[in-house]
Each structure stands twice: as structure tokens, then as C-alpha cells.
């Protein structure tokens, strides 16, 4: 295996990452590379759900690092595919807060 694409999902209950083999070995997911980091949802009142975007970022970094660390030596990451929560708006200021 020489090349992979890292798949990442920042979902409603946690961040997930895995590696997809781009070679001729007919493996979609490279064994041992699936990582998941869950995060909490806060509910201040009925029909209100909030999550901390900083926790999303930390979880994304953690599971992606675990996936990359699990790759065999010499593997090249050729790309990253991202998926996120639907119908989600994240507003940031000039400092990224």
C-alpha cells in the first residue's frame, strides 16, 4: 500500500476518521485505521441542542491523528475527504472564535 485518502466525518455524536486504500488491493478501508472520538451535546431547554465547535476541532484532530498514526510506514496521504453535520451554521469572528 502506497497511497490512501483519509475520510473524516464530524457528525452529531462524534468525529470519525479512516483511511481508504487507493492501491490494487481491493480494500476500501485500511484495517486498524478507524478512529472515533465522541463529544457531548448540551441541552439548555427543550428543543435546543448545542455543541462546542472547539470540541469538534479537537475531536477531528484527535481521530485524524490516530488514523494517520495507524498507517503502515511509507504510506502517502493523497487527500482528505470531509463530511459534516447537515443544517449546521458555525459563525466565527476574525480570530476564529
MMTF fields as JSON, N, C-alpha, C and O atoms, coordinates in Angstrom:
{
  "mmtfVersion": "1.0.0",
  "mmtfProducer": "UNKNOWN",
  "numBonds": 387,
  "numAtoms": 388,
  "numGroups": 97,
  "numChains": 1,
  "numModels": 1,
  "chainsPerModel": [1],
  "groupsPerChain": [97],
  "chainIdList": ["A"],
  "bondAtomList": [4, 2, 8, 6, 12, 10, 16, 14, 20, 18, 24, 22, 28, 26, 32, 30, 36, 34, 40, 38, 44, 42, 48, 46, 52, 50, 56, 54, 60, 58, 64, 62, 68, 66, 72, 70, 76, 74, 80, 78, 84, 82, 88, 86, 92, 90, 96, 94, 100, 98, 104, 102, 108, 106, 112, 110, 116, 114, 120, 118, 124, 122, 128, 126, 132, 130, 136, 134, 140, 138, 144, 142, 148, 146, 152, 150, 156, 154, 160, 158, 164, 162, 168, 166, 172, 170, 176, 174, 180, 178, 184, 182, 188, 186, 192, 190, 196, 194, 200, 198, 204, 202, 208, 206, 212, 210, 216, 214, 220, 218, 224, 222, 228, 226, 232, 230, 236, 234, 240, 238, 244, 242, 248, 246, 252, 250, 256, 254, 260, 258, 264, 262, 268, 266, 272, 270, 276, 274, 280, 278, 284, 282, 288, 286, 292, 290, 296, 294, 300, 298, 304, 302, 308, 306, 312, 310, 316, 314, 320, 318, 324, 322, 328, 326, 332, 330, 336, 334, 340, 338, 344, 342, 348, 346, 352, 350, 356, 354, 360, 358, 364, 362, 368, 366, 372, 370, 376, 374, 380, 378, 384, 382],
  "bondOrderList": [1, 1, 1, 1, 1, 1, 1, 1, 1, 1, 1, 1, 1, 1, 1, 1, 1, 1, 1, 1, 1, 1, 1, 1, 1, 1, 1, 1, 1, 1, 1, 1, 1, 1, 1, 1, 1, 1, 1, 1, 1, 1, 1, 1, 1, 1, 1, 1, 1, 1, 1, 1, 1, 1, 1, 1, 1, 1, 1, 1, 1, 1, 1, 1, 1, 1, 1, 1, 1, 1, 1, 1, 1, 1, 1, 1, 1, 1, 1, 1, 1, 1, 1, 1, 1, 1, 1, 1, 1, 1, 1, 1, 1, 1, 1, 1],
  "groupList": [{"groupName": "UNK", "atomNameList": ["N", "CA", "C", "O"], "elementList": ["N", "C", "C", "O"], "formalChargeList": [0, 0, 0, 0], "bondAtomList": [1, 0, 2, 1, 3, 2], "bondOrderList": [1, 1, 2], "singleLetterCode": "X", "chemCompType": "L-PEPTIDE LINKING"}],
  "groupTypeList": [0, 0, 0, 0, 0, 0, 0, 0, 0, 0, 0, 0, 0, 0, 0, 0, 0, 0, 0, 0, 0, 0, 0, 0, 0, 0, 0, 0, 0, 0, 0, 0, 0, 0, 0, 0, 0, 0, 0, 0, 0, 0, 0, 0, 0, 0, 0, 0, 0, 0, 0, 0, 0, 0, 0, 0, 0, 0, 0, 0, 0, 0, 0, 0, 0, 0, 0, 0, 0, 0, 0, 0, 0, 0, 0, 0, 0, 0, 0, 0, 0, 0, 0, 0, 0, 0, 0, 0, 0, 0, 0, 0, 0, 0, 0, 0, 0],
  "groupIdList": [1, 2, 3, 4, 5, 6, 7, 8, 9, 10, 11, 12, 13, 14, 15, 16, 17, 18, 19, 20, 21, 22, 23, 24, 25, 26, 27, 28, 29, 30, 31, 32, 33, 34, 35, 36, 37, 38, 39, 40, 41, 42, 43, 44, 45, 46, 47, 48, 49, 50, 51, 52, 53, 54, 55, 56, 57, 58, 59, 60, 61, 62, 63, 64, 65, 66, 67, 68, 69, 70, 71, 72, 73, 74, 75, 76, 77, 78, 79, 80, 81, 82, 83, 84, 85, 86, 87, 88, 89, 90, 91, 92, 93, 94, 95, 96, 97],
  "secStructList": [7, 7, 3, 3, 3, 3, 3, 3, 3, 3, 7, 1, 1, 3, 3, 3, 3, 3, 3, 3, 3, 7, 1, 1, 1, 7, 7, 1, 1, 7, 6, 6, 7, 7, 3, 3, 3, 3, 7, 7, 7, 5, 7, 1, 1, 6, 6, 7, 7, 5, 7, 7, 2, 2, 2, 2, 2, 2, 2, 2, 2, 2, 2, 2, 2, 2, 2, 2, 2, 6, 1, 7, 6, 6, 7, 3, 3, 3, 3, 3, 3, 3, 3, 3, 7, 6, 6, 7, 7, 7, 7, 7, 7, 6, 6, 7, 7],
  "xCoordList": [0.854, 0.0, 0.9, 1.801, 0.647, 1.473, 0.671, 1.209, -0.604, -1.395, -2.774, -3.408, -3.226, -4.554, -5.2, -4.537, -6.509, -7.267, -7.84, -8.351, -7.756, -8.325, -9.762, -10.004, -10.702, -12.102, -12.398, -12.032, -13.057, -13.379, -14.84, -15.36, -15.495, -16.875, -16.972, -16.691, -17.369, -17.653, -19.165, -19.877, -19.637, -21.069, -21.72, -21.125, -22.946, -23.715, -23.302, -23.572, -22.656, -22.286, -20.785, -20.332, -20.013, -18.569, -17.899, -18.555, -16.583, -15.789, -15.244, -14.882, -15.192, -14.696, -13.709, -13.847, -12.726, -11.769, -11.348, -11.391, -10.94, -10.476, -9.649, -9.677, -8.913, -8.09, -8.631, -8.972, -8.707, -9.159, -7.947, -7.247, -7.72, -6.596, -6.85, -7.888, -5.911, -6.043, -5.332, -5.331, -4.732, -3.968, -4.838, -6.059, -4.184, -4.844, -5.294, -5.677, -5.258, -5.521, -7.0, -7.338, -7.877, -9.327, -9.831, -10.791, -9.179, -9.651, -10.175, -9.472, -11.384, -11.926, -11.373, -10.936, -11.392, -10.869, -9.644, -9.671, -8.573, -7.344, -7.57, -7.928, -7.37, -7.608, -6.842, -5.675, -7.51, -6.873, -6.848, -6.304, -7.438, -7.342, -8.612, -8.633, -9.679, -10.918, -10.751, -10.408, -10.99, -10.892, -12.155, -12.724, -12.594, -13.789, -13.555, -13.055, -13.916, -13.834, -15.212, -15.604, -15.952, -17.29, -17.211, -16.2, -18.284, -18.384, -19.82, -20.754, -19.986, -21.312, -22.156, -21.648, -23.439, -24.397, -25.054, -25.524, -25.083, -25.742, -27.142, -27.355, -28.091, -29.475, -29.888, -30.187, -29.904, -30.267, -31.778, -32.24, -32.532, -34.0, -34.545, -33.803, -35.843, -36.489, -36.266, -36.352, -35.983, -35.79, -34.564, -34.48, -33.614, -32.361, -31.209, -31.147, -30.307, -29.117, -27.909, -27.936, -26.848, -25.642, -24.415, -24.387, -23.402, -22.106, -21.04, -21.248, -19.915, -18.804, -17.961, -17.39, -17.869, -17.062, -15.593, -14.933, -15.073, -13.687, -13.539, -12.499, -14.573, -14.553, -14.623, -13.971, -15.409, -15.423, -14.003, -13.547, -13.309, -11.964, -10.994, -10.216, -11.034, -10.149, -10.413, -9.475, -11.675, -12.041, -11.599, -11.088, -11.796, -11.341, -9.836, -9.36, -9.089, -7.634, -7.221, -6.32, -7.87, -7.506, -7.758, -6.882, -8.946, -9.233, -8.43, -8.02, -8.196, -7.385, -5.946, -5.326, -5.417, -4.055, -3.959, -2.98, -4.971, -4.974, -4.967, -4.256, -5.772, -5.833, -4.49, -4.008, -3.891, -2.599, -1.525, -0.694, -1.539, -0.547, -0.681, 0.297, -1.886, -2.118, -1.69, -1.667, -1.355, -0.958, 0.419, 1.283, 0.627, 1.966, 2.981, 2.639, 4.207, 5.279, 5.374, 5.191, 5.657, 5.798, 4.507, 4.533, 3.378, 2.088, 1.974, 2.299, 1.514, 1.322, -0.156, -0.993, -0.471, -1.844, -2.011, -1.391, -2.858, -3.045, -4.17, -4.258, -5.023, -6.126, -6.922, -6.731, -7.828, -8.723, -10.136, -10.369, -11.073, -12.486, -13.233, -13.085, -14.032, -14.724, -16.228, -16.788, -16.872, -18.32, -18.659, -17.946, -19.748, -20.123, -21.608, -22.379, -21.988, -23.391, -24.184, -23.725, -25.363, -26.191, -26.962, -27.203, -27.337, -28.121, -27.486, -28.16, -26.203, -25.453, -24.774, -24.12, -24.924, -24.266, -23.253, -23.584, -22.032, -20.985, -20.422, -19.77, -20.667, -20.206, -18.916, -18.844, -17.902, -16.632, -16.287, -16.693, -15.522, -15.027, -13.649, -13.184, -12.998, -11.691, -10.601, -9.595, -10.794, -9.815, -10.169, -9.479, -11.236, -11.651, -12.463, -12.649, -12.946, -13.772, -15.246, -16.085],
  "yCoordList": [-1.168, 0.0, 1.23, 1.353, 2.122, 3.318, 4.596, 5.588, 4.59, 5.821, 5.572, 4.548, 6.543, 6.487, 7.863, 8.881, 7.86, 9.079, 8.919, 7.855, 9.969, 9.954, 10.465, 11.556, 9.682, 10.09, 10.575, 9.917, 11.724, 12.303, 12.718, 13.288, 12.425, 12.848, 13.523, 12.906, 14.783, 15.493, 15.455, 16.318, 14.436, 14.169, 14.729, 15.518, 14.308, 14.838, 14.255, 14.861, 13.095, 12.481, 12.331, 11.97, 12.602, 12.477, 12.603, 12.625, 12.685, 12.747, 11.35, 10.609, 11.006, 9.709, 9.908, 10.836, 9.033, 9.08, 7.658, 6.759, 7.468, 6.172, 6.411, 7.5, 5.393, 5.503, 4.564, 3.415, 5.062, 4.272, 4.012, 4.937, 2.739, 2.307, 2.661, 2.302, 3.359, 3.714, 2.718, 2.884, 1.695, 0.729, -0.336, -0.204, -1.394, -2.501, -3.612, -4.687, -3.38, -4.453, -4.667, -5.517, -3.939, -4.108, -3.983, -4.648, -3.127, -2.843, -1.417, -0.479, -1.26, 0.083, 0.8, 1.947, 0.131, 0.736, -0.045, -1.272, 0.677, 0.042, -0.474, 0.311, -1.766, -2.329, -1.581, -1.227, -1.348, -0.717, 0.801, 1.426, 1.409, 2.875, 3.604, 4.835, 2.876, 3.542, 4.118, 3.392, 5.411, 6.08, 6.888, 7.442, 6.955, 7.726, 8.431, 7.835, 9.707, 10.494, 11.116, 12.023, 10.635, 11.179, 12.538, 12.874, 13.31, 14.57, 14.775, 14.225, 15.584, 15.757, 16.798, 17.649, 16.697, 17.714, 18.274, 17.522, 19.608, 20.256, 20.677, 21.151, 20.502, 20.925, 21.841, 21.38, 23.152, 24.129, 24.185, 24.55, 23.828, 23.844, 22.879, 22.359, 22.652, 21.761, 22.28, 23.483, 21.384, 21.693, 22.556, 23.185, 22.596, 23.331, 22.363, 21.69, 22.298, 21.452, 22.254, 22.893, 22.22, 22.964, 22.086, 21.211, 22.336, 21.688, 22.758, 23.767, 22.531, 23.477, 23.218, 22.135, 24.177, 23.979, 23.687, 23.008, 24.186, 23.877, 22.38, 21.794, 21.764, 20.322, 19.569, 18.537, 20.071, 19.46, 19.421, 18.383, 20.562, 20.684, 19.753, 19.052, 19.741, 18.865, 17.391, 16.608, 17.022, 15.637, 15.257, 14.158, 16.164, 15.945, 15.713, 14.773, 16.571, 16.43, 15.106, 14.429, 14.741, 13.52, 12.269, 11.411, 12.16, 10.927, 10.881, 9.799, 12.015, 12.028, 11.633, 10.882, 12.138, 11.761, 10.271, 9.632, 9.701, 8.263, 7.455, 6.456, 7.902, 7.203, 7.251, 6.229, 8.416, 8.558, 7.751, 7.111, 7.777, 7.013, 5.508, 4.776, 5.034, 3.598, 3.115, 1.91, 4.027, 3.639, 2.986, 3.353, 2.024, 1.428, 2.485, 3.449, 2.292, 3.215, 3.361, 2.394, 4.557, 4.818, 5.11, 5.403, 5.038, 5.326, 6.827, 7.631, 7.192, 8.604, 8.949, 8.243, 10.038, 10.538, 11.461, 12.522, 11.044, 11.795, 12.826, 13.72, 12.707, 13.651, 13.4, 12.403, 14.338, 14.239, 14.538, 15.55, 13.659, 13.854, 14.169, 13.462, 15.233, 15.68, 15.582, 15.786, 15.265, 15.263, 15.902, 15.708, 16.662, 17.313, 17.252, 16.728, 17.798, 17.825, 18.642, 19.678, 18.164, 18.913, 20.009, 19.91, 21.023, 22.127, 22.732, 22.995, 22.944, 23.491, 24.774, 24.8, 25.831, 27.105, 27.351, 27.263, 27.655, 27.953, 29.322, 29.487, 30.286, 31.66, 31.891, 31.573, 32.446, 32.73, 34.196, 34.832, 34.739, 36.101, 36.066, 35.0, 37.204, 37.297, 36.471, 36.148, 36.123, 35.314, 33.827, 33.015, 33.481, 32.089, 31.631, 30.432, 32.577, 32.233, 32.366, 32.119],
  "zCoordList": [0.0, 0.0, 0.0, 0.829, -0.925, -1.007, -0.804, -0.311, -1.175, -1.136, -0.535, -0.792, 0.279, 0.882, 0.822, 0.623, 0.999, 1.259, 2.658, 3.008, 3.454, 4.799, 4.704, 4.189, 5.198, 5.274, 6.68, 7.653, 6.798, 8.108, 8.142, 7.183, 9.259, 9.458, 10.822, 11.85, 10.825, 12.066, 12.202, 11.688, 12.904, 12.977, 14.225, 14.961, 14.446, 15.57, 16.912, 17.949, 16.922, 18.197, 18.387, 19.473, 17.348, 17.458, 16.103, 15.062, 16.142, 14.92, 14.632, 15.546, 13.349, 12.917, 11.76, 10.963, 11.686, 10.579, 10.228, 11.068, 8.972, 8.488, 7.239, 6.666, 6.817, 5.609, 4.539, 4.821, 3.315, 2.173, 1.28, 0.868, 0.994, 0.17, -1.294, -1.848, -1.916, -3.332, -4.245, -5.464, -3.665, -4.459, -5.083, -5.159, -5.529, -6.217, -5.274, -5.737, -3.967, -3.011, -2.722, -1.898, -3.36, -3.244, -1.81, -1.423, -1.026, 0.328, 0.365, -0.011, 0.81, 0.915, 2.135, 2.042, 3.27, 4.486, 4.927, 5.011, 5.208, 5.66, 7.086, 7.964, 7.335, 8.668, 9.759, 9.584, 10.874, 12.02, 11.999, 12.91, 10.957, 10.864, 11.276, 11.276, 11.629, 12.029, 13.432, 14.365, 13.582, 14.885, 15.108, 14.168, 16.365, 16.712, 18.026, 18.981, 18.077, 19.31, 19.532, 18.799, 20.541, 20.803, 21.496, 22.112, 21.389, 22.133, 22.586, 22.002, 23.646, 24.248, 23.52, 22.79, 23.742, 23.305, 24.56, 25.414, 24.666, 25.794, 25.383, 24.267, 26.287, 26.053, 27.193, 28.294, 26.921, 27.942, 28.162, 29.243, 27.147, 27.234, 26.189, 25.356, 26.248, 25.271, 23.855, 23.609, 22.94, 21.516, 21.243, 20.188, 22.171, 21.963, 22.192, 23.221, 21.235, 21.37, 20.92, 19.868, 21.718, 21.399, 21.588, 22.453, 20.765, 20.905, 20.754, 20.08, 21.376, 21.338, 20.089, 19.956, 19.179, 17.958, 18.252, 17.465, 19.368, 19.735, 20.007, 19.707, 20.573, 20.819, 19.498, 19.343, 18.54, 17.2, 16.634, 16.153, 16.695, 16.129, 16.842, 16.194, 18.178, 18.948, 18.62, 18.47, 18.509, 18.195, 16.791, 16.575, 15.832, 14.451, 14.422, 13.786, 15.113, 15.145, 15.787, 15.292, 16.877, 17.592, 16.755, 16.645, 16.166, 15.412, 14.114, 13.693, 13.474, 12.26, 12.574, 11.821, 13.684, 14.093, 14.376, 13.988, 15.054, 15.336, 14.044, 13.926, 13.073, 11.793, 11.082, 10.594, 11.021, 10.34, 11.057, 10.412, 12.399, 13.166, 12.95, 13.097, 12.602, 12.397, 11.01, 10.761, 10.113, 8.755, 8.749, 9.545, 7.86, 7.729, 7.299, 6.614, 7.702, 7.314, 5.803, 5.064, 5.359, 3.93, 3.198, 2.003, 3.882, 3.246, 3.008, 3.881, 1.829, 1.487, 1.552, 0.989, 2.24, 2.279, 1.075, 1.003, 0.127, -1.111, -1.023, -1.865, -0.015, 0.104, 1.363, 2.06, 1.641, 2.79, 2.305, 1.645, 2.633, 2.289, 3.588, 4.585, 3.565, 4.773, 4.639, 3.562, 5.75, 5.846, 7.192, 8.177, 7.225, 8.478, 8.728, 7.924, 9.858, 10.241, 9.229, 8.747, 8.922, 7.982, 8.711, 9.914, 7.999, 8.523, 9.766, 10.762, 9.69, 10.815, 10.366, 9.324, 11.14, 10.863, 11.966, 13.148, 11.59, 12.548, 12.201, 11.17, 13.046, 12.821, 13.615, 14.802, 12.949, 13.578, 13.41, 12.438, 14.378, 14.227, 13.58, 13.175, 13.479, 12.823, 13.484, 12.852, 14.766, 15.48, 15.473, 16.089, 14.779, 14.704, 15.895, 16.103, 16.678, 17.858, 17.547, 18.414]
}
